[in-house]
Amino acid sequence: MRIISWNVNGIRAMSRNIDEDSLLLLFQKLEADIICMQETKVSRKSDVPEEILHVDGFESFWSFCKVKRGYSGVVTYVKKKLTVNATVAPFNDSKYDDEGRIIVTDHHDFLLCNVYFPNGASGEVRRKYKLDFYTKFEELCQSYVNEGRSVVIVGDVNTAYDDIDVHKTPEELGLDFQYAERIWMTRFFELGYVDVFRHFHPQVMKFSWWDPKTRKRRSNLGWRIDYCIISNDYLDRTHESDILTEQYGSDHCPVYIDLDIGTVPKHKTHNLSSEYKRQKQSSIMDFFSIQPAPNKKRKRDQLDAGNPTVKKKKNNTSNF
């Protein structure tokens, strides 16, 4: 299975900016089974164009920001029949759930967290919120692990963890550069989580975000702030993780992880799935659709043809 993660910086804009003619062609090009997108910037499902909401062969799960329009938001696209459960409010705390920053989907073998972590660069209030969000997320993951679940985490962490993950030198960055964030990531990894790209590519300097205002992508002066992270128990089922720097469409590029999964048991479509309402509407349409009895249709055809042998009878029956 391949899981793609991409901060698209506006899903409608991304869909116009990519070279591919549709999201389906993009997913096929990326060889993706699951695609997690962050910063969708849509506030409700009715704002999502049909061709983005429904991608052939996939179901989508959306989390929208409730506190500010056109802000934040994440979506997880999954090939059909692979998702047994989902939640967009895993913290049970509106302070952290209502910005639309997380979706957790259950794929039987593992839980997948698609996360758009806060930025924190606008001032101390948002910096504190970012660090508090980190702590709440750590507690959430630990609760899953304590239940015996394997955890896969993908998304925009909004932190360059090590000096190799940013193009500037330590001297240019300063001693306090994302110090608290780096301390948290170190603690998180020590709890038993693995930065999968760095596991497979320990010395590779590769970036996933470039400042669009200064057009740094042309000279590849960027940051690695998008991650694929797994709980340590799933490491032996992971084959590769890399950064797709040649994919354009956003100020970020996609990252991915390849892993093995077992068979997902049969299950009902979850009510958060884009397919749930479709299937419900289809069932209602099927229930109320009326097919005329063959003999009645034949009689009507004969009457229309002016056949005098068939007498027209008054119809007192209801359509329902």
PDB file of C-alpha atoms in Angstrom:
ATOM      1  CA  MET A   1       0.000   0.000   0.000  1.00  0.00           C
ATOM      2  CA  ARG A   2       1.160   3.521  -0.761  1.00  0.00           C
ATOM      3  CA  ILE A   3       0.045   6.437   1.408  1.00  0.00           C
ATOM      4  CA  ILE A   4       0.610   9.925   0.011  1.00  0.00           C
ATOM      5  CA  SER A   5       0.587  13.074   2.155  1.00  0.00           C
ATOM      6  CA  TRP A   6       0.439  16.550   0.656  1.00  0.00           C
ATOM      7  CA  ASN A   7      -0.224  20.037   1.992  1.00  0.00           C
ATOM      8  CA  VAL A   8      -2.078  21.371  -1.057  1.00  0.00           C
ATOM      9  CA  ASN A   9      -2.484  24.990   0.158  1.00  0.00           C
ATOM     10  CA  GLY A  10      -6.051  25.091  -1.155  1.00  0.00           C
ATOM     11  CA  ILE A  11      -7.466  21.983  -2.802  1.00  0.00           C
ATOM     12  CA  ARG A  12      -9.429  23.863  -5.466  1.00  0.00           C
ATOM     13  CA  ALA A  13      -6.356  25.878  -6.461  1.00  0.00           C
ATOM     14  CA  MET A  14      -4.198  22.749  -6.468  1.00  0.00           C
ATOM     15  CA  SER A  15      -6.630  20.949  -8.777  1.00  0.00           C
ATOM     16  CA  ARG A  16      -6.245  23.815 -11.271  1.00  0.00           C
ATOM     17  CA  ASN A  17      -2.464  24.035 -10.924  1.00  0.00           C
ATOM     18  CA  ILE A  18      -1.494  20.400 -11.472  1.00  0.00           C
ATOM     19  CA  ASP A  19      -0.550  19.134 -14.934  1.00  0.00           C
ATOM     20  CA  GLU A  20      -2.931  16.192 -14.634  1.00  0.00           C
ATOM     21  CA  ASP A  21      -6.474  16.755 -15.921  1.00  0.00           C
ATOM     22  CA  SER A  22      -8.166  15.283 -12.830  1.00  0.00           C
ATOM     23  CA  LEU A  23      -7.498  14.077  -9.317  1.00  0.00           C
ATOM     24  CA  LEU A  24      -7.984  10.502 -10.512  1.00  0.00           C
ATOM     25  CA  LEU A  25      -5.150  10.886 -13.021  1.00  0.00           C
ATOM     26  CA  LEU A  26      -3.012  12.437 -10.282  1.00  0.00           C
ATOM     27  CA  PHE A  27      -3.738   9.549  -7.901  1.00  0.00           C
ATOM     28  CA  GLN A  28      -2.904   7.059 -10.634  1.00  0.00           C
ATOM     29  CA  LYS A  29       0.352   8.835 -11.425  1.00  0.00           C
ATOM     30  CA  LEU A  30       1.326   8.793  -7.742  1.00  0.00           C
ATOM     31  CA  GLU A  31       0.314   5.090  -7.486  1.00  0.00           C
ATOM     32  CA  ALA A  32      -1.644   5.982  -4.371  1.00  0.00           C
ATOM     33  CA  ASP A  33      -4.009   3.826  -2.343  1.00  0.00           C
ATOM     34  CA  ILE A  34      -4.571   6.531   0.258  1.00  0.00           C
ATOM     35  CA  ILE A  35      -4.036  10.259  -0.248  1.00  0.00           C
ATOM     36  CA  CYS A  36      -4.014  12.588   2.741  1.00  0.00           C
ATOM     37  CA  MET A  37      -4.244  16.297   2.000  1.00  0.00           C
ATOM     38  CA  GLN A  38      -3.821  19.188   4.404  1.00  0.00           C
ATOM     39  CA  GLU A  39      -4.823  22.865   4.244  1.00  0.00           C
ATOM     40  CA  THR A  40      -7.755  22.245   1.910  1.00  0.00           C
ATOM     41  CA  LYS A  41      -9.213  25.695   2.687  1.00  0.00           C
ATOM     42  CA  VAL A  42     -12.825  24.626   2.224  1.00  0.00           C
ATOM     43  CA  SER A  43     -15.314  25.241   5.009  1.00  0.00           C
ATOM     44  CA  ARG A  44     -18.164  22.853   4.222  1.00  0.00           C
ATOM     45  CA  LYS A  45     -18.952  19.936   1.950  1.00  0.00           C
ATOM     46  CA  SER A  46     -21.243  22.038  -0.240  1.00  0.00           C
ATOM     47  CA  ASP A  47     -18.207  24.168  -1.167  1.00  0.00           C
ATOM     48  CA  VAL A  48     -16.410  21.124  -2.609  1.00  0.00           C
ATOM     49  CA  PRO A  49     -16.811  20.651  -6.379  1.00  0.00           C
ATOM     50  CA  GLU A  50     -18.281  17.293  -7.365  1.00  0.00           C
ATOM     51  CA  GLU A  51     -15.133  16.200  -9.212  1.00  0.00           C
ATOM     52  CA  ILE A  52     -13.096  16.796  -6.024  1.00  0.00           C
ATOM     53  CA  LEU A  53     -15.588  15.300  -3.584  1.00  0.00           C
ATOM     54  CA  HIS A  54     -16.076  12.112  -5.612  1.00  0.00           C
ATOM     55  CA  VAL A  55     -13.046  10.527  -7.292  1.00  0.00           C
ATOM     56  CA  ASP A  56     -13.773   7.285  -9.123  1.00  0.00           C
ATOM     57  CA  GLY A  57     -12.748   4.258  -7.053  1.00  0.00           C
ATOM     58  CA  PHE A  58     -12.134   6.300  -3.876  1.00  0.00           C
ATOM     59  CA  GLU A  59     -14.154   7.525  -0.936  1.00  0.00           C
ATOM     60  CA  SER A  60     -13.205  10.758   0.816  1.00  0.00           C
ATOM     61  CA  PHE A  61     -13.331  11.821   4.477  1.00  0.00           C
ATOM     62  CA  TRP A  62     -13.361  15.555   5.242  1.00  0.00           C
ATOM     63  CA  SER A  63     -12.695  17.674   8.295  1.00  0.00           C
ATOM     64  CA  PHE A  64     -13.645  21.354   8.026  1.00  0.00           C
ATOM     65  CA  CYS A  65     -12.597  24.313  10.130  1.00  0.00           C
ATOM     66  CA  LYS A  66     -15.545  25.574  12.194  1.00  0.00           C
ATOM     67  CA  VAL A  67     -13.944  28.757  13.532  1.00  0.00           C
ATOM     68  CA  LYS A  68     -12.815  30.531  10.341  1.00  0.00           C
ATOM     69  CA  ARG A  69     -13.923  30.242   6.726  1.00  0.00           C
ATOM     70  CA  GLY A  70     -11.416  29.183   4.074  1.00  0.00           C
ATOM     71  CA  TYR A  71      -8.890  28.099   6.699  1.00  0.00           C
ATOM     72  CA  SER A  72      -7.131  24.866   7.534  1.00  0.00           C
ATOM     73  CA  GLY A  73      -9.058  21.653   6.725  1.00  0.00           C
ATOM     74  CA  VAL A  74      -7.915  18.130   5.848  1.00  0.00           C
ATOM     75  CA  VAL A  75      -9.215  15.352   3.609  1.00  0.00           C
ATOM     76  CA  THR A  76      -8.299  11.671   3.302  1.00  0.00           C
ATOM     77  CA  TYR A  77      -9.041   9.842   0.053  1.00  0.00           C
ATOM     78  CA  VAL A  78      -9.050   6.058   0.366  1.00  0.00           C
ATOM     79  CA  LYS A  79      -9.658   3.313  -2.165  1.00  0.00           C
ATOM     80  CA  LYS A  80     -13.065   1.839  -1.471  1.00  0.00           C
ATOM     81  CA  LYS A  81     -13.454  -1.036   1.009  1.00  0.00           C
ATOM     82  CA  LEU A  82     -10.308  -0.149   2.993  1.00  0.00           C
ATOM     83  CA  THR A  83     -11.764   2.006   5.806  1.00  0.00           C
ATOM     84  CA  VAL A  84     -13.679   0.418   8.664  1.00  0.00           C
ATOM     85  CA  ASN A  85     -14.038   3.496  10.890  1.00  0.00           C
ATOM     86  CA  ALA A  86     -13.291   7.220  11.005  1.00  0.00           C
ATOM     87  CA  THR A  87     -13.451  10.269  13.249  1.00  0.00           C
ATOM     88  CA  VAL A  88     -12.873  13.999  12.756  1.00  0.00           C
ATOM     89  CA  ALA A  89     -13.044  14.788  16.494  1.00  0.00           C
ATOM     90  CA  PRO A  90     -10.567  12.427  18.160  1.00  0.00           C
ATOM     91  CA  PHE A  91      -9.594  14.850  20.952  1.00  0.00           C
ATOM     92  CA  ASN A  92     -13.148  15.274  22.258  1.00  0.00           C
ATOM     93  CA  ASP A  93     -12.138  18.888  22.838  1.00  0.00           C
ATOM     94  CA  SER A  94     -13.507  21.631  20.606  1.00  0.00           C
ATOM     95  CA  LYS A  95     -10.386  23.745  21.137  1.00  0.00           C
ATOM     96  CA  TYR A  96      -8.373  21.229  19.113  1.00  0.00           C
ATOM     97  CA  ASP A  97     -11.066  19.518  17.026  1.00  0.00           C
ATOM     98  CA  ASP A  98     -12.834  22.588  15.626  1.00  0.00           C
ATOM     99  CA  GLU A  99      -9.993  23.924  13.457  1.00  0.00           C
ATOM    100  CA  GLY A 100     -10.346  20.917  11.149  1.00  0.00           C
ATOM    101  CA  ARG A 101      -6.768  19.746  11.563  1.00  0.00           C
ATOM    102  CA  ILE A 102      -7.120  15.991  11.902  1.00  0.00           C
ATOM    103  CA  ILE A 103      -8.875  12.913  10.563  1.00  0.00           C
ATOM    104  CA  VAL A 104      -8.252   9.467  12.012  1.00  0.00           C
ATOM    105  CA  THR A 105      -9.240   6.523   9.815  1.00  0.00           C
ATOM    106  CA  ASP A 106      -9.151   2.858  10.821  1.00  0.00           C
ATOM    107  CA  HIS A 107      -7.785   0.412   8.241  1.00  0.00           C
ATOM    108  CA  HIS A 108      -7.995  -2.690  10.447  1.00  0.00           C
ATOM    109  CA  ASP A 109      -4.235  -3.262  10.667  1.00  0.00           C
ATOM    110  CA  PHE A 110      -3.460   0.313  11.653  1.00  0.00           C
ATOM    111  CA  LEU A 111      -4.920   3.713  12.500  1.00  0.00           C
ATOM    112  CA  LEU A 112      -4.018   6.522  10.100  1.00  0.00           C
ATOM    113  CA  CYS A 113      -3.751  10.079  11.430  1.00  0.00           C
ATOM    114  CA  ASN A 114      -3.890  12.756   8.742  1.00  0.00           C
ATOM    115  CA  VAL A 115      -2.775  15.903  10.576  1.00  0.00           C
ATOM    116  CA  TYR A 116      -2.207  19.562   9.757  1.00  0.00           C
ATOM    117  CA  PHE A 117      -0.304  20.854  12.790  1.00  0.00           C
ATOM    118  CA  PRO A 118      -0.608  24.568  13.641  1.00  0.00           C
ATOM    119  CA  ASN A 119       2.025  26.976  12.361  1.00  0.00           C
ATOM    120  CA  GLY A 120       2.685  29.137  15.402  1.00  0.00           C
ATOM    121  CA  ALA A 121       4.680  31.807  13.574  1.00  0.00           C
ATOM    122  CA  SER A 122       2.156  34.640  13.993  1.00  0.00           C
ATOM    123  CA  GLY A 123       2.844  35.251  17.673  1.00  0.00           C
ATOM    124  CA  GLU A 124       3.032  33.796  21.147  1.00  0.00           C
ATOM    125  CA  VAL A 125      -0.680  32.931  21.378  1.00  0.00           C
ATOM    126  CA  ARG A 126      -0.535  30.696  18.310  1.00  0.00           C
ATOM    127  CA  ARG A 127       2.879  29.362  19.310  1.00  0.00           C
ATOM    128  CA  LYS A 128       1.408  28.181  22.602  1.00  0.00           C
ATOM    129  CA  TYR A 129      -1.558  26.674  20.758  1.00  0.00           C
ATOM    130  CA  LYS A 130       0.852  24.807  18.480  1.00  0.00           C
ATOM    131  CA  LEU A 131       2.804  23.344  21.397  1.00  0.00           C
ATOM    132  CA  ASP A 132      -0.412  22.461  23.251  1.00  0.00           C
ATOM    133  CA  PHE A 133      -1.686  20.742  20.104  1.00  0.00           C
ATOM    134  CA  TYR A 134       1.532  18.711  19.967  1.00  0.00           C
ATOM    135  CA  THR A 135       0.979  17.582  23.557  1.00  0.00           C
ATOM    136  CA  LYS A 136      -2.663  16.658  22.956  1.00  0.00           C
ATOM    137  CA  PHE A 137      -1.685  14.723  19.838  1.00  0.00           C
ATOM    138  CA  GLU A 138       1.012  12.826  21.732  1.00  0.00           C
ATOM    139  CA  GLU A 139      -1.559  11.832  24.353  1.00  0.00           C
ATOM    140  CA  LEU A 140      -3.945  10.699  21.615  1.00  0.00           C
ATOM    141  CA  CYS A 141      -1.337   8.515  19.932  1.00  0.00           C
ATOM    142  CA  GLN A 142      -0.282   6.999  23.232  1.00  0.00           C
ATOM    143  CA  SER A 143      -3.893   6.108  23.989  1.00  0.00           C
ATOM    144  CA  TYR A 144      -4.077   4.239  20.679  1.00  0.00           C
ATOM    145  CA  VAL A 145      -0.795   2.413  21.317  1.00  0.00           C
ATOM    146  CA  ASN A 146      -1.939   1.488  24.822  1.00  0.00           C
ATOM    147  CA  GLU A 147      -4.993  -0.113  23.221  1.00  0.00           C
ATOM    148  CA  GLY A 148      -2.656  -2.279  21.129  1.00  0.00           C
ATOM    149  CA  ARG A 149      -3.100  -0.352  17.875  1.00  0.00           C
ATOM    150  CA  SER A 150      -0.406   0.386  15.307  1.00  0.00           C
ATOM    151  CA  VAL A 151      -0.329   4.048  14.306  1.00  0.00           C
ATOM    152  CA  VAL A 152       0.661   5.730  11.026  1.00  0.00           C
ATOM    153  CA  ILE A 153       0.951   9.531  11.102  1.00  0.00           C
ATOM    154  CA  VAL A 154       1.248  11.695   8.006  1.00  0.00           C
ATOM    155  CA  GLY A 155       0.976  15.414   7.485  1.00  0.00           C
ATOM    156  CA  ASP A 156       2.462  18.866   7.776  1.00  0.00           C
ATOM    157  CA  VAL A 157       4.159  18.988  11.183  1.00  0.00           C
ATOM    158  CA  ASN A 158       5.282  22.604  10.610  1.00  0.00           C
ATOM    159  CA  THR A 159       8.698  21.924  12.126  1.00  0.00           C
ATOM    160  CA  ALA A 160      12.071  21.178  10.549  1.00  0.00           C
ATOM    161  CA  TYR A 161      13.306  18.615  13.037  1.00  0.00           C
ATOM    162  CA  ASP A 162      17.058  18.600  12.410  1.00  0.00           C
ATOM    163  CA  ASP A 163      19.647  20.876  10.828  1.00  0.00           C
ATOM    164  CA  ILE A 164      19.703  18.637   7.752  1.00  0.00           C
ATOM    165  CA  ASP A 165      15.991  19.368   7.270  1.00  0.00           C
ATOM    166  CA  VAL A 166      16.450  23.056   6.439  1.00  0.00           C
ATOM    167  CA  HIS A 167      18.689  24.771   3.912  1.00  0.00           C
ATOM    168  CA  LYS A 168      20.086  27.369   6.327  1.00  0.00           C
ATOM    169  CA  THR A 169      23.058  26.698   8.584  1.00  0.00           C
ATOM    170  CA  PRO A 170      22.638  26.436  12.375  1.00  0.00           C
ATOM    171  CA  GLU A 171      24.421  29.794  12.690  1.00  0.00           C
ATOM    172  CA  GLU A 172      21.907  31.432  10.334  1.00  0.00           C
ATOM    173  CA  LEU A 173      18.961  29.833  12.097  1.00  0.00           C
ATOM    174  CA  GLY A 174      19.979  30.855  15.605  1.00  0.00           C
ATOM    175  CA  LEU A 175      20.085  28.782  18.763  1.00  0.00           C
ATOM    176  CA  ASP A 176      16.365  29.241  19.475  1.00  0.00           C
ATOM    177  CA  PHE A 177      15.160  28.106  16.023  1.00  0.00           C
ATOM    178  CA  GLN A 178      12.006  26.031  16.700  1.00  0.00           C
ATOM    179  CA  TYR A 179      13.720  24.870  19.873  1.00  0.00           C
ATOM    180  CA  ALA A 180      10.563  23.874  21.792  1.00  0.00           C
ATOM    181  CA  GLU A 181       9.128  22.118  18.732  1.00  0.00           C
ATOM    182  CA  ARG A 182      12.328  20.151  18.198  1.00  0.00           C
ATOM    183  CA  ILE A 183      12.367  19.157  21.863  1.00  0.00           C
ATOM    184  CA  TRP A 184       8.817  17.832  21.522  1.00  0.00           C
ATOM    185  CA  MET A 185       9.652  15.858  18.357  1.00  0.00           C
ATOM    186  CA  THR A 186      12.674  14.319  20.078  1.00  0.00           C
ATOM    187  CA  ARG A 187      10.484  13.234  22.992  1.00  0.00           C
ATOM    188  CA  PHE A 188       7.845  11.885  20.630  1.00  0.00           C
ATOM    189  CA  PHE A 189      10.373   9.761  18.733  1.00  0.00           C
ATOM    190  CA  GLU A 190      11.795   8.482  22.026  1.00  0.00           C
ATOM    191  CA  LEU A 191       8.320   7.189  22.907  1.00  0.00           C
ATOM    192  CA  GLY A 192       8.617   4.697  20.051  1.00  0.00           C
ATOM    193  CA  TYR A 193       7.722   6.516  16.816  1.00  0.00           C
ATOM    194  CA  VAL A 194       9.875   6.522  13.692  1.00  0.00           C
ATOM    195  CA  ASP A 195      10.498   9.256  11.116  1.00  0.00           C
ATOM    196  CA  VAL A 196      10.342   6.853   8.182  1.00  0.00           C
ATOM    197  CA  PHE A 197      12.037   9.053   5.554  1.00  0.00           C
ATOM    198  CA  ARG A 198      15.002   9.633   7.838  1.00  0.00           C
ATOM    199  CA  HIS A 199      15.069   5.921   8.717  1.00  0.00           C
ATOM    200  CA  PHE A 200      15.585   4.996   5.053  1.00  0.00           C
ATOM    201  CA  HIS A 201      17.610   8.078   4.068  1.00  0.00           C
ATOM    202  CA  PRO A 202      19.700   9.089   7.110  1.00  0.00           C
ATOM    203  CA  GLN A 203      22.026  11.507   5.287  1.00  0.00           C
ATOM    204  CA  VAL A 204      19.837  12.832   2.449  1.00  0.00           C
ATOM    205  CA  MET A 205      19.043  16.562   2.453  1.00  0.00           C
ATOM    206  CA  LYS A 206      15.661  16.848   0.780  1.00  0.00           C
ATOM    207  CA  PHE A 207      12.870  19.379   1.295  1.00  0.00           C
ATOM    208  CA  SER A 208       9.072  19.384   1.123  1.00  0.00           C
ATOM    209  CA  TRP A 209       8.268  23.118   1.392  1.00  0.00           C
ATOM    210  CA  TRP A 210       9.715  26.245  -0.230  1.00  0.00           C
ATOM    211  CA  ASP A 211       8.789  29.855   0.512  1.00  0.00           C
ATOM    212  CA  PRO A 212       6.593  30.955  -2.429  1.00  0.00           C
ATOM    213  CA  LYS A 213       7.084  34.661  -1.671  1.00  0.00           C
ATOM    214  CA  THR A 214      10.824  34.451  -2.372  1.00  0.00           C
ATOM    215  CA  ARG A 215      10.527  31.721  -5.006  1.00  0.00           C
ATOM    216  CA  LYS A 216      13.014  29.517  -3.181  1.00  0.00           C
ATOM    217  CA  ARG A 217      11.913  26.346  -4.975  1.00  0.00           C
ATOM    218  CA  ARG A 218      13.864  27.291  -8.087  1.00  0.00           C
ATOM    219  CA  SER A 219      17.100  27.183  -6.112  1.00  0.00           C
ATOM    220  CA  ASN A 220      15.884  24.350  -3.818  1.00  0.00           C
ATOM    221  CA  LEU A 221      16.234  26.392  -0.630  1.00  0.00           C
ATOM    222  CA  GLY A 222      13.545  24.762   1.447  1.00  0.00           C
ATOM    223  CA  TRP A 223      12.493  22.983   4.619  1.00  0.00           C
ATOM    224  CA  ARG A 224      11.422  19.407   5.340  1.00  0.00           C
ATOM    225  CA  ILE A 225       8.299  19.923   7.429  1.00  0.00           C
ATOM    226  CA  ASP A 226       6.045  17.166   5.995  1.00  0.00           C
ATOM    227  CA  TYR A 227       6.479  13.730   7.571  1.00  0.00           C
ATOM    228  CA  CYS A 228       5.488  10.089   7.520  1.00  0.00           C
ATOM    229  CA  ILE A 229       5.805   8.673  11.041  1.00  0.00           C
ATOM    230  CA  ILE A 230       4.885   5.210  12.331  1.00  0.00           C
ATOM    231  CA  SER A 231       4.741   3.476  15.661  1.00  0.00           C
ATOM    232  CA  ASN A 232       7.803   1.276  16.025  1.00  0.00           C
ATOM    233  CA  ASP A 233       5.827  -1.992  15.919  1.00  0.00           C
ATOM    234  CA  TYR A 234       4.920  -1.362  12.260  1.00  0.00           C
ATOM    235  CA  LEU A 235       8.461  -0.639  11.043  1.00  0.00           C
ATOM    236  CA  ASP A 236       9.111  -4.153   9.752  1.00  0.00           C
ATOM    237  CA  ARG A 237       6.099  -3.798   7.428  1.00  0.00           C
ATOM    238  CA  THR A 238       7.402  -0.554   5.916  1.00  0.00           C
ATOM    239  CA  HIS A 239       9.446  -0.609   2.704  1.00  0.00           C
ATOM    240  CA  GLU A 240      10.170   2.970   1.683  1.00  0.00           C
ATOM    241  CA  SER A 241       9.410   6.621   2.287  1.00  0.00           C
ATOM    242  CA  ASP A 242      10.434   9.491   0.064  1.00  0.00           C
ATOM    243  CA  ILE A 243       9.698  13.072  -1.012  1.00  0.00           C
ATOM    244  CA  LEU A 244       8.273  13.719  -4.489  1.00  0.00           C
ATOM    245  CA  THR A 245      10.047  16.990  -5.252  1.00  0.00           C
ATOM    246  CA  GLU A 246       9.102  16.902  -8.959  1.00  0.00           C
ATOM    247  CA  GLN A 247       5.354  17.133  -8.231  1.00  0.00           C
ATOM    248  CA  TYR A 248       4.085  20.692  -8.519  1.00  0.00           C
ATOM    249  CA  GLY A 249       0.732  22.253  -7.635  1.00  0.00           C
ATOM    250  CA  SER A 250       1.425  23.737  -4.186  1.00  0.00           C
ATOM    251  CA  ASP A 251       4.208  25.393  -2.183  1.00  0.00           C
ATOM    252  CA  HIS A 252       4.658  21.921  -0.653  1.00  0.00           C
ATOM    253  CA  CYS A 253       5.331  18.685  -2.505  1.00  0.00           C
ATOM    254  CA  PRO A 254       3.952  15.242  -1.618  1.00  0.00           C
ATOM    255  CA  VAL A 255       5.675  12.735   0.647  1.00  0.00           C
ATOM    256  CA  TYR A 256       4.850   9.042   0.787  1.00  0.00           C
ATOM    257  CA  ILE A 257       5.241   5.785   2.657  1.00  0.00           C
ATOM    258  CA  ASP A 258       4.999   2.232   1.265  1.00  0.00           C
ATOM    259  CA  LEU A 259       3.860  -0.516   3.624  1.00  0.00           C
ATOM    260  CA  ASP A 260       2.191  -3.908   3.841  1.00  0.00           C
ATOM    261  CA  ILE A 261      -1.316  -4.397   5.167  1.00  0.00           C
ATOM    262  CA  GLY A 262      -3.487  -7.415   5.759  1.00  0.00           C
ATOM    263  CA  THR A 263      -6.960  -8.108   4.418  1.00  0.00           C
ATOM    264  CA  VAL A 264      -9.589  -5.607   5.522  1.00  0.00           C
ATOM    265  CA  PRO A 265     -12.782  -7.417   6.619  1.00  0.00           C
ATOM    266  CA  LYS A 266     -16.129  -6.610   5.047  1.00  0.00           C
ATOM    267  CA  HIS A 267     -17.828  -3.614   6.608  1.00  0.00           C
ATOM    268  CA  LYS A 268     -20.496  -1.007   6.047  1.00  0.00           C
ATOM    269  CA  THR A 269     -19.679   2.352   4.506  1.00  0.00           C
ATOM    270  CA  HIS A 270     -18.965   4.822   7.299  1.00  0.00           C
ATOM    271  CA  ASN A 271     -21.313   7.786   7.639  1.00  0.00           C
ATOM    272  CA  LEU A 272     -18.404  10.242   7.291  1.00  0.00           C
ATOM    273  CA  SER A 273     -17.559   8.814   3.872  1.00  0.00           C
ATOM    274  CA  SER A 274     -18.424  10.746   0.717  1.00  0.00           C
ATOM    275  CA  GLU A 275     -20.017   7.513  -0.513  1.00  0.00           C
ATOM    276  CA  TYR A 276     -22.439   7.187   2.413  1.00  0.00           C
ATOM    277  CA  LYS A 277     -24.962   9.769   1.232  1.00  0.00           C
ATOM    278  CA  ARG A 278     -24.630   8.546  -2.344  1.00  0.00           C
ATOM    279  CA  GLN A 279     -25.446   4.969  -1.345  1.00  0.00           C
ATOM    280  CA  LYS A 280     -28.337   6.117   0.843  1.00  0.00           C
ATOM    281  CA  GLN A 281     -29.813   8.174  -1.991  1.00  0.00           C
ATOM    282  CA  SER A 282     -29.356   5.266  -4.398  1.00  0.00           C
ATOM    283  CA  SER A 283     -31.182   2.912  -2.012  1.00  0.00           C
ATOM    284  CA  ILE A 284     -34.084   5.346  -1.708  1.00  0.00           C
ATOM    285  CA  MET A 285     -34.266   5.740  -5.477  1.00  0.00           C
ATOM    286  CA  ASP A 286     -34.267   1.973  -5.910  1.00  0.00           C
ATOM    287  CA  PHE A 287     -37.009   1.569  -3.305  1.00  0.00           C
ATOM    288  CA  PHE A 288     -39.369   4.076  -4.920  1.00  0.00           C
ATOM    289  CA  SER A 289     -38.626   3.297  -8.551  1.00  0.00           C
ATOM    290  CA  ILE A 290     -41.722   1.780 -10.298  1.00  0.00           C
ATOM    291  CA  GLN A 291     -41.505  -0.649 -13.126  1.00  0.00           C
ATOM    292  CA  PRO A 292     -44.857  -1.165 -14.913  1.00  0.00           C
ATOM    293  CA  ALA A 293     -46.070  -4.744 -15.091  1.00  0.00           C
ATOM    294  CA  PRO A 294     -45.335  -6.265 -18.504  1.00  0.00           C
ATOM    295  CA  ASN A 295     -49.007  -7.061 -19.287  1.00  0.00           C
ATOM    296  CA  LYS A 296     -50.158  -3.508 -18.462  1.00  0.00           C
ATOM    297  CA  LYS A 297     -47.423  -2.030 -20.607  1.00  0.00           C
ATOM    298  CA  ARG A 298     -48.443  -4.330 -23.473  1.00  0.00           C
ATOM    299  CA  LYS A 299     -52.079  -3.229 -23.142  1.00  0.00           C
ATOM    300  CA  ARG A 300     -51.085   0.429 -23.233  1.00  0.00           C
ATOM    301  CA  ASP A 301     -49.007  -0.187 -26.332  1.00  0.00           C
ATOM    302  CA  GLN A 302     -51.964  -1.897 -27.972  1.00  0.00           C
ATOM    303  CA  LEU A 303     -54.298   0.988 -27.112  1.00  0.00           C
ATOM    304  CA  ASP A 304     -51.820   3.491 -28.496  1.00  0.00           C
ATOM    305  CA  ALA A 305     -51.752   1.492 -31.712  1.00  0.00           C
ATOM    306  CA  GLY A 306     -55.551   1.806 -31.947  1.00  0.00           C
ATOM    307  CA  ASN A 307     -56.275  -1.871 -31.358  1.00  0.00           C
ATOM    308  CA  PRO A 308     -60.080  -2.054 -30.841  1.00  0.00           C
ATOM    309  CA  THR A 309     -59.929  -5.473 -29.183  1.00  0.00           C
ATOM    310  CA  VAL A 310     -58.464  -4.042 -26.004  1.00  0.00           C
ATOM    311  CA  LYS A 311     -60.809  -2.139 -23.751  1.00  0.00           C
ATOM    312  CA  LYS A 312     -59.421   0.736 -21.701  1.00  0.00           C
ATOM    313  CA  LYS A 313     -60.052   0.233 -17.968  1.00  0.00           C
ATOM    314  CA  LYS A 314     -60.135   2.864 -15.294  1.00  0.00           C
ATOM    315  CA  ASN A 315     -56.973   2.723 -13.176  1.00  0.00           C
ATOM    316  CA  ASN A 316     -57.718   3.087  -9.463  1.00  0.00           C
ATOM    317  CA  THR A 317     -54.311   1.873  -8.248  1.00  0.00           C
ATOM    318  CA  SER A 318     -51.716   4.161  -6.644  1.00  0.00           C
ATOM    319  CA  ASN A 319     -48.079   4.460  -7.760  1.00  0.00           C
ATOM    320  CA  PHE A 320     -46.998   3.648  -4.149  1.00  0.00           C
TER     321      PHE A 320
END
